[in-house]
Coordinates of C-alpha atoms in Angstrom, one line a residue:
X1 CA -19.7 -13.2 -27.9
X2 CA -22.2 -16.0 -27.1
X3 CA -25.1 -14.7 -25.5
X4 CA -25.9 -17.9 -23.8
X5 CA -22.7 -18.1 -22.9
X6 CA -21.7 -14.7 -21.7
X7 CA -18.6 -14.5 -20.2
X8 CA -17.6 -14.3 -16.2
X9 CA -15.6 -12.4 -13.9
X10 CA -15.1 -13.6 -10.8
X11 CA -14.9 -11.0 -8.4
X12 CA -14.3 -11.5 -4.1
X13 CA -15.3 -14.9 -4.3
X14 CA -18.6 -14.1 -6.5
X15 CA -19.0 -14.5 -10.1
X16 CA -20.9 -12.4 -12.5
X17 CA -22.0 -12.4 -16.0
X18 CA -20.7 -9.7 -18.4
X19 CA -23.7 -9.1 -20.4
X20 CA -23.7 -8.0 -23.9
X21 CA -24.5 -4.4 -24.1
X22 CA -24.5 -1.8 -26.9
X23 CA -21.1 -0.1 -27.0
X24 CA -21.0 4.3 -26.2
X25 CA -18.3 6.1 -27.9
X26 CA -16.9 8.7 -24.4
X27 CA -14.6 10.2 -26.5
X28 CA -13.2 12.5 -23.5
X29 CA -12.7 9.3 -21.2
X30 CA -9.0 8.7 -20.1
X31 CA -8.6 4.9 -20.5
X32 CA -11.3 2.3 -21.8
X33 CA -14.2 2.1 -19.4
X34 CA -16.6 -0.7 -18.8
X35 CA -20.0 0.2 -17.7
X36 CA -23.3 -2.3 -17.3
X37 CA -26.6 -0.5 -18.7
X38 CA -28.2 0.7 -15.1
X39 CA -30.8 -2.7 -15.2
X40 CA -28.0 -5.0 -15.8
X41 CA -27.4 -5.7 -12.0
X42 CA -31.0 -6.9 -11.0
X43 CA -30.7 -10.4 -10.6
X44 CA -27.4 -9.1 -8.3
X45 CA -27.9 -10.8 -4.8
X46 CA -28.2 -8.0 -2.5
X47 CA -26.0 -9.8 0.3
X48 CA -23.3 -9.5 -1.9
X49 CA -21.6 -6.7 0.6
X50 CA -23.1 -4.4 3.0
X51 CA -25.5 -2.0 2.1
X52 CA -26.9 -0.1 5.6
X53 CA -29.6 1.9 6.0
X54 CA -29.5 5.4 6.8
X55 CA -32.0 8.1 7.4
X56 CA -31.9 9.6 4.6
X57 CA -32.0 6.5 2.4
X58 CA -29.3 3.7 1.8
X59 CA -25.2 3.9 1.7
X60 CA -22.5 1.3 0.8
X61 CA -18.5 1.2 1.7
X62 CA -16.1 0.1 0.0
X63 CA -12.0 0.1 0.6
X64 CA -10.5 0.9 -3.0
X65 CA -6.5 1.3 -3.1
X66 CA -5.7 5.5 -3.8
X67 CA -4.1 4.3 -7.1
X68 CA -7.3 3.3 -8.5
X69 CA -9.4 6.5 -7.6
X70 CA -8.8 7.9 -11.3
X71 CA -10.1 4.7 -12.8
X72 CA -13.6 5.4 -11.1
X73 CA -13.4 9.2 -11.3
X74 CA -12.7 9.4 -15.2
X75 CA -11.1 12.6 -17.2
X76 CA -12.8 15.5 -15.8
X77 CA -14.7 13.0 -13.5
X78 CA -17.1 12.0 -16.4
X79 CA -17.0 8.4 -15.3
X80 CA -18.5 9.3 -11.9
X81 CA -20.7 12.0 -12.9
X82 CA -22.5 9.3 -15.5
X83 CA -22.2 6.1 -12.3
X84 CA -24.3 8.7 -10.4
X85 CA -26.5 9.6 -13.1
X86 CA -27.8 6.6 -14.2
X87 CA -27.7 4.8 -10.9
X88 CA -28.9 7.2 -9.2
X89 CA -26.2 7.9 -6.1
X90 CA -23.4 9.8 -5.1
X91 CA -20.6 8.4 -4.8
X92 CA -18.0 9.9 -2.3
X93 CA -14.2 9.4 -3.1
X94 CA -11.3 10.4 -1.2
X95 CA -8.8 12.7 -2.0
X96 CA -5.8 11.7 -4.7
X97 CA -2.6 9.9 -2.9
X98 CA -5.2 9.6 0.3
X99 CA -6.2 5.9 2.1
X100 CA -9.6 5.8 3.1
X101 CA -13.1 4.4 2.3
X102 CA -15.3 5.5 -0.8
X103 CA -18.9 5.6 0.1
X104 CA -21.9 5.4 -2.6
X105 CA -25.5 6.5 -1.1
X106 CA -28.7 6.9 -2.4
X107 CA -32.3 6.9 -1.6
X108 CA -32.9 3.4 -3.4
X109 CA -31.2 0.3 -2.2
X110 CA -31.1 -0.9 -5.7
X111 CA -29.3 2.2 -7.1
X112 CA -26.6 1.5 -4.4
X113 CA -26.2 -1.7 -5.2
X114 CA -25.8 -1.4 -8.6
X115 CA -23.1 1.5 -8.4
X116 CA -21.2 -0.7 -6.2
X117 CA -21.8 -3.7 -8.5
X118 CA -20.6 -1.8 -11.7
X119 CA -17.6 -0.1 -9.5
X120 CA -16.6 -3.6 -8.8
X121 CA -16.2 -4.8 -12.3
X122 CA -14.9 -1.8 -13.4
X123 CA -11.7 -2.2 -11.1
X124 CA -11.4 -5.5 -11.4
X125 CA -11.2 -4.9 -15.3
X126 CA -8.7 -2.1 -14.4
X127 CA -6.4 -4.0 -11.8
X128 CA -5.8 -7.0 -14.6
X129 CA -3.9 -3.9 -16.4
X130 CA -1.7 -3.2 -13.3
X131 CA 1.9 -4.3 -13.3
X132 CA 2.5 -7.0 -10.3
X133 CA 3.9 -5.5 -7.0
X134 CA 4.8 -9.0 -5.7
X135 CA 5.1 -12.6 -6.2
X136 CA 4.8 -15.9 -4.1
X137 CA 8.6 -16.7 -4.2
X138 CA 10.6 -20.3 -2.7
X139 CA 14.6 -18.6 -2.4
X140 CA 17.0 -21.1 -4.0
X141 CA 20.3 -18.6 -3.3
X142 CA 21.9 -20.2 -0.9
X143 CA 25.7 -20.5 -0.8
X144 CA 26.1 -23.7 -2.3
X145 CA 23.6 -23.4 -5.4
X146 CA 24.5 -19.9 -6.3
X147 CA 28.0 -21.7 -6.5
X148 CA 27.1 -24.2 -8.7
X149 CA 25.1 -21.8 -11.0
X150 CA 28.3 -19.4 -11.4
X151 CA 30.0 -22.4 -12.3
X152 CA 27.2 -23.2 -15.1
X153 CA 27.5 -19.5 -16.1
X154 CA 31.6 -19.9 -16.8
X155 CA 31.0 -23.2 -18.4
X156 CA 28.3 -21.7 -20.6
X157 CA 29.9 -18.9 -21.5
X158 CA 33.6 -20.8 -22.2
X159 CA 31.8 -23.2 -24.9
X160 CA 28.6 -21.8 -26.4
X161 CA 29.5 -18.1 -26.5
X162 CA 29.5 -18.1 -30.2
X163 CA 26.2 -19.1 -30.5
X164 CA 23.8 -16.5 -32.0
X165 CA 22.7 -14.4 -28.7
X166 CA 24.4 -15.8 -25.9
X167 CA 26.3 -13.3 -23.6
X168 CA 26.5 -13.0 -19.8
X169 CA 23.9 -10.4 -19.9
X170 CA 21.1 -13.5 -19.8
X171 CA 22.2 -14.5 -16.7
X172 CA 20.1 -14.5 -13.3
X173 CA 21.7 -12.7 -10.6
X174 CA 22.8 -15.6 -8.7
X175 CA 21.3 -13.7 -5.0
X176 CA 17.9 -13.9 -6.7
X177 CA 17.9 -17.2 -7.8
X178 CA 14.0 -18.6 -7.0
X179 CA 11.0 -20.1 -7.5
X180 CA 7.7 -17.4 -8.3
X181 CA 4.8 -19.6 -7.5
X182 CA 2.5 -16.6 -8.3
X183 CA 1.8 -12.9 -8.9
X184 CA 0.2 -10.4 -7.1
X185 CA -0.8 -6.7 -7.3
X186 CA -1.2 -5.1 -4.0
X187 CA -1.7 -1.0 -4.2
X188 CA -1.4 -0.4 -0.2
X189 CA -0.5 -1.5 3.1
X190 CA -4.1 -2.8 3.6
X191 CA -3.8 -5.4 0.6
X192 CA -0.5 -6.4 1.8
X193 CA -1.5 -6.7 5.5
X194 CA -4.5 -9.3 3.3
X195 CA -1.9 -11.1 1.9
X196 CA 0.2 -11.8 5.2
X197 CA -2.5 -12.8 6.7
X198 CA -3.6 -15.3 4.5
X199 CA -0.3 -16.9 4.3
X200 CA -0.6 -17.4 8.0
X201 CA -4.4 -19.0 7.2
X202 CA -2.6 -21.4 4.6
X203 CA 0.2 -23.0 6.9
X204 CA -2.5 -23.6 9.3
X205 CA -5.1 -25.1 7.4
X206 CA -3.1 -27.2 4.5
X207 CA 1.0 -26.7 4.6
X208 CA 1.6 -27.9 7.8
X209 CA 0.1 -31.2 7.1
X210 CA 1.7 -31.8 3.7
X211 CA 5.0 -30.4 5.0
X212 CA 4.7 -32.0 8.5
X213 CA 6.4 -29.1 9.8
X214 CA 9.7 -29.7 8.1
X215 CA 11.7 -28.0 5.4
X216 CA 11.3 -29.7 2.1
X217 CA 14.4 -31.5 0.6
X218 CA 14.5 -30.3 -3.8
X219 CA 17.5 -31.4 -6.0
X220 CA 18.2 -28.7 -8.5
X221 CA 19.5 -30.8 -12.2
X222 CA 19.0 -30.4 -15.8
X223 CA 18.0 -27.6 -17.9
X224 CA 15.0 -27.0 -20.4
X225 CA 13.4 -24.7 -22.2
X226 CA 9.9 -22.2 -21.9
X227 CA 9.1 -21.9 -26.0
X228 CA 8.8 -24.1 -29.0
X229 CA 12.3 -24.0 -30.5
X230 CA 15.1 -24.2 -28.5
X231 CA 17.3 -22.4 -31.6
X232 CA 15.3 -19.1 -30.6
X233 CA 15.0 -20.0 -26.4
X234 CA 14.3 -16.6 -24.3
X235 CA 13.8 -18.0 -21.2
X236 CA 16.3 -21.7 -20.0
X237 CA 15.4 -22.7 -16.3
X238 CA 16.9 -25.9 -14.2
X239 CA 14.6 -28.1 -13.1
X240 CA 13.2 -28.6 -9.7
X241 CA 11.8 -31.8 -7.9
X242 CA 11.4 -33.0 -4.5
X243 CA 14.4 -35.6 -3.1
X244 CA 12.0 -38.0 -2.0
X245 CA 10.1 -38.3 -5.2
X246 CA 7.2 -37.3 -3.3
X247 CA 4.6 -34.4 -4.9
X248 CA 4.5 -32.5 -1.9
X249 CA 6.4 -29.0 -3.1
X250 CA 3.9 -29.1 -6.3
X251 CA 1.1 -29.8 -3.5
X252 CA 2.1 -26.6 -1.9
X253 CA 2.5 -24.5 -4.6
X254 CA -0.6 -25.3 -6.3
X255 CA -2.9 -25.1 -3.1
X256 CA -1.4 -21.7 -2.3
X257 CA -1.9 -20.5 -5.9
X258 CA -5.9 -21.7 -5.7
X259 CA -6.1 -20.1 -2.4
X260 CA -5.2 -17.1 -3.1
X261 CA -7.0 -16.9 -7.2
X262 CA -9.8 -17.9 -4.4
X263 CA -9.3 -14.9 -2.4
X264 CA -9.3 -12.6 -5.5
X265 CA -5.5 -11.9 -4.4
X266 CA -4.1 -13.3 -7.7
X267 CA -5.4 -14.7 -11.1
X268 CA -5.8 -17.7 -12.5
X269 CA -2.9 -18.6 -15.1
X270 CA -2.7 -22.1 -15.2
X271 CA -3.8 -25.4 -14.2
X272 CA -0.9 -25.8 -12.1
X273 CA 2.1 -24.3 -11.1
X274 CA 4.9 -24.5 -13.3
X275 CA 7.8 -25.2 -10.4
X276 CA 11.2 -24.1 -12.2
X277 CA 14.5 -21.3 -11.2
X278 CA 14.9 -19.6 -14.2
X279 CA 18.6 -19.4 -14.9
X280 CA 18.7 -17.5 -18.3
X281 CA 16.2 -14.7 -19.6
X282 CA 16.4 -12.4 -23.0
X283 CA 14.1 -9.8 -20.9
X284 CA 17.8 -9.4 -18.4
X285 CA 19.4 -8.1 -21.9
X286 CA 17.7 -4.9 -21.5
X287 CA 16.8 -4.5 -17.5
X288 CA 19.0 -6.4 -15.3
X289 CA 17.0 -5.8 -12.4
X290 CA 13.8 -7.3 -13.9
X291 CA 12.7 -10.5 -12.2
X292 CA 9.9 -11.6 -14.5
X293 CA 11.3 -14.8 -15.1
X294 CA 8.6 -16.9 -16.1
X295 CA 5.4 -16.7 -18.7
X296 CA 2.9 -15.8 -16.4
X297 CA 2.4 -11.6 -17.5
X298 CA 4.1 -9.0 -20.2
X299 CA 3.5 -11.8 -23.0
X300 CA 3.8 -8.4 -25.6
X301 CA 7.7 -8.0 -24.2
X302 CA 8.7 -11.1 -25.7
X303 CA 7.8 -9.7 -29.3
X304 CA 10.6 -7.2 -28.3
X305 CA 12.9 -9.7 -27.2
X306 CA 16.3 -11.3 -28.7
X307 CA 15.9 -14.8 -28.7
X308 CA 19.1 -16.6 -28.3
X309 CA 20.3 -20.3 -29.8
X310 CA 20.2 -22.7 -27.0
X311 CA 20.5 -25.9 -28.6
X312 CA 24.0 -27.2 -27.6
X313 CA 23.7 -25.5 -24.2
X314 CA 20.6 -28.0 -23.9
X315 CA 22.8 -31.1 -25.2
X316 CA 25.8 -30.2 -23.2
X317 CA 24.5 -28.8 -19.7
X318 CA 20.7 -31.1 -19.7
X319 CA 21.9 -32.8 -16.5
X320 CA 24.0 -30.4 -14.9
X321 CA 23.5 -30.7 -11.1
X322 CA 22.9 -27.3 -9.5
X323 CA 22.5 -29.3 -6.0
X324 CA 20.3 -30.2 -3.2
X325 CA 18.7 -27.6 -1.0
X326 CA 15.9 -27.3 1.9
X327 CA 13.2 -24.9 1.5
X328 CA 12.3 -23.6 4.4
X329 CA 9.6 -20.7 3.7
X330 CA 7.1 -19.2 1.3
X331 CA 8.1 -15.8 1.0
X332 CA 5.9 -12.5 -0.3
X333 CA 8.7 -10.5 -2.3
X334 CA 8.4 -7.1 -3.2
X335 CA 9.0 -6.6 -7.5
X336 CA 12.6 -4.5 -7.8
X337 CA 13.9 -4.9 -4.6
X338 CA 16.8 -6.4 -2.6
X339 CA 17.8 -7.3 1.1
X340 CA 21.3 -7.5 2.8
X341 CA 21.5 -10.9 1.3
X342 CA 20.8 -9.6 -2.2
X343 CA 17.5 -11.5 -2.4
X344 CA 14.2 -9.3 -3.1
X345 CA 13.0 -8.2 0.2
X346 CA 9.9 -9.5 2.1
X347 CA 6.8 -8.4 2.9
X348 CA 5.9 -11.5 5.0
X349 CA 6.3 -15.5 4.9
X350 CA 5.3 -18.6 5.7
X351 CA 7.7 -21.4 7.5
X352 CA 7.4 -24.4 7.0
X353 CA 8.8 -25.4 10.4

């Protein structure tokens, strides 16, 4: 690692260095831990979050989702124990499976700052691990595309079937055909409630005036391909574009992806978002309910993965017309879930009009 160029984490809107710091073998600790040395926060800004005064010295609160506690706790609550040690707090945590606030206190303001400082990057580094819990979805199942894609699915079937890995096991279940503009992990209600809410900020301060209050006209047409060769393809998507030739969908997307990387709700993948419905996915072959259909996360499963041969699908379906359709909503879908209609089921939304 460069020392003058350490790198950052950004963290609730803030970033901070990572410093380079001699490594401690804790052979008894449950998962990797990453500590700062106990001066490593003092050029911290000490408005960074709320640290009141009390009379017996200084305390800070902080709402942490119950899934996290054992990250801060540690096997045999080692990781706390040495937080408290070398920070010189104590740091109250609720009970496992239990909502609440943790509180860190201490006589010095600067202790308390720097336990909360270091508990911070310490979840953040632990969150990054968690599997996604929802995504930013646009639903492209209604009646008249999910028609058209079973007709693709027949035609596929009927005249590249032979080729090496192509079965009707690829397939996208036709109810939960979409677009995932992003990924998010949300551990409780709380972080859910978060996300609702800022969808409701978005629409107000940028989606309405792109949109104009109006559903937005796509055509879906034409297939392509997410890797390198198409003779080992494990994910084929159709393509998606506005009607009107306009930009606004991508305008959408990608403001409401850097709104919410802003809000420390999602990270950061890519410059923009990749706006495709992915029709055919190697990861369906072996869980049919999994909706990871793009890159974004689980780049080890592909390793695992059973590429198929989609070269003549490419030549004979790359302008197949899936058909036109008006998107009406941003939706917040919940991972491995379904509603009366079959699509995933929602945890809040934005409409356009």
């Amino acid at each position: 690692m460069d020392v003058l160029r350490p790198p950052l984490i950004r963290i609730g809107g803030r970033v901070y260095r990572k410093n380079l710091i001699q490594e401690q073998a804790f052979p008894h600790e449950e998962e990797e831990d990453f500590c700062a040395g106990p001066g490593d926060c003092v050029d911290e800004p000490c408005d960074a979050f709320v640290v009141e005064e009390t009379e017996r010295g200084f305390q800070c609160r902080l709402d942490v989702p119950s899934p996290l506690y054992k990250y801060i706790i540690g096997k045999k609550g080692e990781t706390k124990k040495r937080l408290e040690t070398e920070t010189r707090t104590s740091i109250s945590i609720p009970k496992p499976g239990v909502e609440g606030e943790i509180v860190i206190t201490g006589q010095q303001r600067s202790g308390v700052v720097s336990a909360r400082t270091r508990i911070d990057v310490l979840l953040d580094s632990f969150r990054k691990k968690q599997p996604f819990t929802h995504f930013l979805s646009l639903a492209l199942n209604q009646p008249a595309i999910q028609e058209k894609f079973l007709q693709f699915k027949e035609e596929v079937l009927e005249k590249c079937s032979k080729d090496h890995g192509v079965s009707s096991s690829l397939f996208q279940n036709p109810a939960k055909l979409h677009l995932t503009l992003g990924t998010l992990v949300l551990l409780n209600e709380q972080e859910i409630q978060k996300a609702c809410d800022l969808l409701q900020r978005c629409k107000e301060d940028f989606v309405d005036q792109i949109t104009g209050g109006q559903p937005l006209t796509v055509e879906v047409a034409g297939v392509e391909y997410m890797n390198d060769d198409p003779a080992m393809t494990d994910v084929l998507y159709a393509k998606v574009h506005m009607k009107d030739g306009s930009d606004r969908l991508q305008m959408v997307a990608d403001q409401l992806v850097e709104r919410f990387v802003a809000s420390g709700l999602m990270l950061k993948e890519w410059d923009r978002v990749k706006l495709h419905a992915t029709v055919m996915n190697t990861l369906f072959r072996k869980d049919p309910t999994e909706e990871r259909n793009n890159t974004m996360t689980g780049k080890s499963s592909f390793k695992e993965r059973e590429s198929f041969n989609g070269q003549n699908i490419l030549k004979l379906f790359e302008n197949f017309h899936f058909g036109e359709v008006q998107l009406d909503s941003v939706r917040l879908s919940q991972r491995f879930s379904s509603d009366a209609s079959g699509y995933y089921a929602t945890s809040g939304q934005l409409c356009f009009s």
